[in-house]
Amino acid sequence: MEGHEALSEVRATNGYLNLVANPSWLAAQFLDDAGPLNGPVAPEEGVVLIEHTSANPNGPFHVGRARNAILGDTLVRLNRLAGRNVRAEYYVDDMGKQVGVLAWALANLTAADVDATLSDRSPA
C-alpha cells in the first residue's frame, strides 16, 4: 500500500492493521462524485422521513454511543442540502427495538402466552 494517494498512513498496532485515510484525497473524491449536492436540485414532492436513534443514556457517553445520532443527523442535513423536504424522528434510548418487539408480541402472542411468561418473573 505504500504510496497510495488514498492513504496517509498504514500501521500495525496491537494486532490491528490501521489504515489512515488521506483527508485531501477523500474530500476530492466526495466533491467529484457529489453530483446534485454540488448545488440545489429541484424540490421533490412529499417528505423524506429519516428515523434514527439518539445516544443511549443507559451507559457511559462516548463517541461509539453517539455514532448513530451523528450518522442520522448527517443524512438529514445532506438531504436538506439536496433540496428535499426532510422530517427527522429521533428514538430515545432503544425505543425502536422496544416498539418492534411489542408489535411482534401483539401479532404473535395470545393472552395466555403473555400470562405464562410474566408469571415466571419475580417482581422487580
PDB file of C-alpha atoms in Angstrom:
ATOM      1  CA  MET A   1       0.000   0.000   0.000  1.00  0.00           C
ATOM      2  CA  GLU A   2       2.973   2.299   0.170  1.00  0.00           C
ATOM      3  CA  GLY A   3       2.498   5.360  -1.959  1.00  0.00           C
ATOM      4  CA  HIS A   4      -1.261   5.010  -2.478  1.00  0.00           C
ATOM      5  CA  GLU A   5      -2.739   8.502  -2.580  1.00  0.00           C
ATOM      6  CA  ALA A   6      -5.890   7.472  -0.673  1.00  0.00           C
ATOM      7  CA  LEU A   7      -3.883   6.637   2.453  1.00  0.00           C
ATOM      8  CA  SER A   8      -1.765   8.948   4.538  1.00  0.00           C
ATOM      9  CA  GLU A   9      -0.545   6.188   6.857  1.00  0.00           C
ATOM     10  CA  VAL A  10      -0.589   2.402   7.318  1.00  0.00           C
ATOM     11  CA  ARG A  11       0.494   0.963  10.660  1.00  0.00           C
ATOM     12  CA  ALA A  12       0.141  -2.232  12.680  1.00  0.00           C
ATOM     13  CA  THR A  13      -0.705  -1.639  16.349  1.00  0.00           C
ATOM     14  CA  ASN A  14      -1.560  -4.266  18.981  1.00  0.00           C
ATOM     15  CA  GLY A  15      -2.624  -6.843  16.411  1.00  0.00           C
ATOM     16  CA  TYR A  16      -4.715  -4.416  14.345  1.00  0.00           C
ATOM     17  CA  LEU A  17      -3.946  -3.009  10.927  1.00  0.00           C
ATOM     18  CA  ASN A  18      -4.752   0.707  10.902  1.00  0.00           C
ATOM     19  CA  LEU A  19      -5.333   2.424   7.575  1.00  0.00           C
ATOM     20  CA  VAL A  20      -5.460   6.215   7.879  1.00  0.00           C
ATOM     21  CA  ALA A  21      -7.281   7.946   5.053  1.00  0.00           C
ATOM     22  CA  ASN A  22      -5.810  10.980   3.360  1.00  0.00           C
ATOM     23  CA  PRO A  23      -8.389  13.731   4.087  1.00  0.00           C
ATOM     24  CA  SER A  24      -7.490  15.758   0.987  1.00  0.00           C
ATOM     25  CA  TRP A  25      -7.968  12.743  -1.272  1.00  0.00           C
ATOM     26  CA  LEU A  26     -11.297  11.852   0.397  1.00  0.00           C
ATOM     27  CA  ALA A  27     -12.590  15.406   0.024  1.00  0.00           C
ATOM     28  CA  ALA A  28     -11.633  15.472  -3.653  1.00  0.00           C
ATOM     29  CA  GLN A  29     -13.402  12.129  -4.246  1.00  0.00           C
ATOM     30  CA  PHE A  30     -16.542  13.320  -2.496  1.00  0.00           C
ATOM     31  CA  LEU A  31     -16.690  16.584  -4.401  1.00  0.00           C
ATOM     32  CA  ASP A  32     -16.076  14.811  -7.719  1.00  0.00           C
ATOM     33  CA  ASP A  33     -18.857  12.278  -7.050  1.00  0.00           C
ATOM     34  CA  ALA A  34     -21.313  14.525  -5.187  1.00  0.00           C
ATOM     35  CA  GLY A  35     -23.485  15.222  -8.217  1.00  0.00           C
ATOM     36  CA  PRO A  36     -26.597  17.134  -7.143  1.00  0.00           C
ATOM     37  CA  LEU A  37     -25.032  18.034  -3.798  1.00  0.00           C
ATOM     38  CA  ASN A  38     -22.799  20.493  -5.639  1.00  0.00           C
ATOM     39  CA  GLY A  39     -25.839  22.762  -5.783  1.00  0.00           C
ATOM     40  CA  PRO A  40     -29.584  22.793  -5.173  1.00  0.00           C
ATOM     41  CA  VAL A  41     -31.813  20.414  -7.081  1.00  0.00           C
ATOM     42  CA  ALA A  42     -35.470  20.772  -7.971  1.00  0.00           C
ATOM     43  CA  PRO A  43     -37.549  20.029  -4.853  1.00  0.00           C
ATOM     44  CA  GLU A  44     -39.251  16.648  -4.841  1.00  0.00           C
ATOM     45  CA  GLU A  45     -42.875  16.127  -3.887  1.00  0.00           C
ATOM     46  CA  GLY A  46     -43.560  14.675  -0.465  1.00  0.00           C
ATOM     47  CA  VAL A  47     -41.491  14.308   2.659  1.00  0.00           C
ATOM     48  CA  VAL A  48     -38.405  12.200   3.309  1.00  0.00           C
ATOM     49  CA  LEU A  49     -38.660  10.649   6.790  1.00  0.00           C
ATOM     50  CA  ILE A  50     -35.343   9.726   8.410  1.00  0.00           C
ATOM     51  CA  GLU A  51     -35.606   7.856  11.704  1.00  0.00           C
ATOM     52  CA  HIS A  52     -32.536   7.292  13.809  1.00  0.00           C
ATOM     53  CA  THR A  53     -31.507   6.629  17.377  1.00  0.00           C
ATOM     54  CA  SER A  54     -30.072   9.118  19.802  1.00  0.00           C
ATOM     55  CA  ALA A  55     -27.188   8.217  22.099  1.00  0.00           C
ATOM     56  CA  ASN A  56     -28.105   5.546  24.663  1.00  0.00           C
ATOM     57  CA  PRO A  57     -28.397   7.178  28.120  1.00  0.00           C
ATOM     58  CA  ASN A  58     -28.035   3.844  29.959  1.00  0.00           C
ATOM     59  CA  GLY A  59     -24.250   3.763  29.803  1.00  0.00           C
ATOM     60  CA  PRO A  60     -21.207   5.985  29.693  1.00  0.00           C
ATOM     61  CA  PHE A  61     -21.271   8.513  26.881  1.00  0.00           C
ATOM     62  CA  HIS A  62     -18.544   8.093  24.249  1.00  0.00           C
ATOM     63  CA  VAL A  63     -18.137   8.501  20.506  1.00  0.00           C
ATOM     64  CA  GLY A  64     -19.393   4.966  19.830  1.00  0.00           C
ATOM     65  CA  ARG A  65     -22.728   5.717  21.502  1.00  0.00           C
ATOM     66  CA  ALA A  66     -23.099   8.948  19.555  1.00  0.00           C
ATOM     67  CA  ARG A  67     -22.390   7.291  16.187  1.00  0.00           C
ATOM     68  CA  ASN A  68     -25.990   6.672  15.100  1.00  0.00           C
ATOM     69  CA  ALA A  69     -27.096  10.173  16.065  1.00  0.00           C
ATOM     70  CA  ILE A  70     -24.189  11.624  14.084  1.00  0.00           C
ATOM     71  CA  LEU A  71     -24.925   9.455  11.039  1.00  0.00           C
ATOM     72  CA  GLY A  72     -28.664  10.151  11.168  1.00  0.00           C
ATOM     73  CA  ASP A  73     -28.229  13.891  11.523  1.00  0.00           C
ATOM     74  CA  THR A  74     -25.727  13.874   8.653  1.00  0.00           C
ATOM     75  CA  LEU A  75     -28.259  12.123   6.397  1.00  0.00           C
ATOM     76  CA  VAL A  76     -30.912  14.682   7.358  1.00  0.00           C
ATOM     77  CA  ARG A  77     -28.590  17.595   6.575  1.00  0.00           C
ATOM     78  CA  LEU A  78     -27.404  16.131   3.250  1.00  0.00           C
ATOM     79  CA  ASN A  79     -30.983  15.530   2.115  1.00  0.00           C
ATOM     80  CA  ARG A  80     -31.975  19.078   3.075  1.00  0.00           C
ATOM     81  CA  LEU A  81     -28.931  20.406   1.223  1.00  0.00           C
ATOM     82  CA  ALA A  82     -30.136  18.497  -1.835  1.00  0.00           C
ATOM     83  CA  GLY A  83     -33.450  20.375  -1.630  1.00  0.00           C
ATOM     84  CA  ARG A  84     -35.620  17.654  -0.105  1.00  0.00           C
ATOM     85  CA  ASN A  85     -38.325  18.251   2.492  1.00  0.00           C
ATOM     86  CA  VAL A  86     -36.983  16.172   5.395  1.00  0.00           C
ATOM     87  CA  ARG A  87     -38.578  15.175   8.677  1.00  0.00           C
ATOM     88  CA  ALA A  88     -36.282  13.676  11.327  1.00  0.00           C
ATOM     89  CA  GLU A  89     -37.538  11.351  14.077  1.00  0.00           C
ATOM     90  CA  TYR A  90     -35.243  10.584  16.996  1.00  0.00           C
ATOM     91  CA  TYR A  91     -35.754   7.445  19.028  1.00  0.00           C
ATOM     92  CA  VAL A  92     -34.709   7.932  22.626  1.00  0.00           C
ATOM     93  CA  ASP A  93     -32.652   5.065  24.073  1.00  0.00           C
ATOM     94  CA  ASP A  94     -33.545   1.811  22.271  1.00  0.00           C
ATOM     95  CA  MET A  95     -37.221   2.620  21.731  1.00  0.00           C
ATOM     96  CA  GLY A  96     -37.143   1.426  18.111  1.00  0.00           C
ATOM     97  CA  LYS A  97     -36.337  -2.124  19.177  1.00  0.00           C
ATOM     98  CA  GLN A  98     -38.851  -1.989  22.024  1.00  0.00           C
ATOM     99  CA  VAL A  99     -41.634  -0.891  19.684  1.00  0.00           C
ATOM    100  CA  GLY A 100     -40.683  -3.665  17.244  1.00  0.00           C
ATOM    101  CA  VAL A 101     -40.776  -6.316  19.980  1.00  0.00           C
ATOM    102  CA  LEU A 102     -44.156  -5.018  21.184  1.00  0.00           C
ATOM    103  CA  ALA A 103     -45.574  -5.089  17.637  1.00  0.00           C
ATOM    104  CA  TRP A 104     -44.333  -8.665  17.168  1.00  0.00           C
ATOM    105  CA  ALA A 105     -45.802  -9.734  20.525  1.00  0.00           C
ATOM    106  CA  LEU A 106     -49.198  -8.216  19.734  1.00  0.00           C
ATOM    107  CA  ALA A 107     -49.280 -10.008  16.379  1.00  0.00           C
ATOM    108  CA  ASN A 108     -47.974 -13.384  17.570  1.00  0.00           C
ATOM    109  CA  LEU A 109     -48.774 -13.988  21.256  1.00  0.00           C
ATOM    110  CA  THR A 110     -52.041 -14.831  22.948  1.00  0.00           C
ATOM    111  CA  ALA A 111     -53.077 -13.509  26.358  1.00  0.00           C
ATOM    112  CA  ALA A 112     -52.251 -16.953  27.792  1.00  0.00           C
ATOM    113  CA  ASP A 113     -48.708 -16.741  26.351  1.00  0.00           C
ATOM    114  CA  VAL A 114     -48.191 -13.361  27.992  1.00  0.00           C
ATOM    115  CA  ASP A 115     -49.604 -14.546  31.343  1.00  0.00           C
ATOM    116  CA  ALA A 116     -47.357 -17.625  31.292  1.00  0.00           C
ATOM    117  CA  THR A 117     -44.271 -15.566  30.518  1.00  0.00           C
ATOM    118  CA  LEU A 118     -44.977 -12.908  33.134  1.00  0.00           C
ATOM    119  CA  SER A 119     -45.925 -15.407  35.864  1.00  0.00           C
ATOM    120  CA  ASP A 120     -42.371 -16.807  35.754  1.00  0.00           C
ATOM    121  CA  ARG A 121     -40.889 -13.452  36.768  1.00  0.00           C
ATOM    122  CA  SER A 122     -40.425 -12.168  40.259  1.00  0.00           C
ATOM    123  CA  PRO A 123     -41.468  -8.577  40.958  1.00  0.00           C
ATOM    124  CA  ALA A 124     -38.713  -6.072  40.277  1.00  0.00           C
TER     125      ALA A 124
END
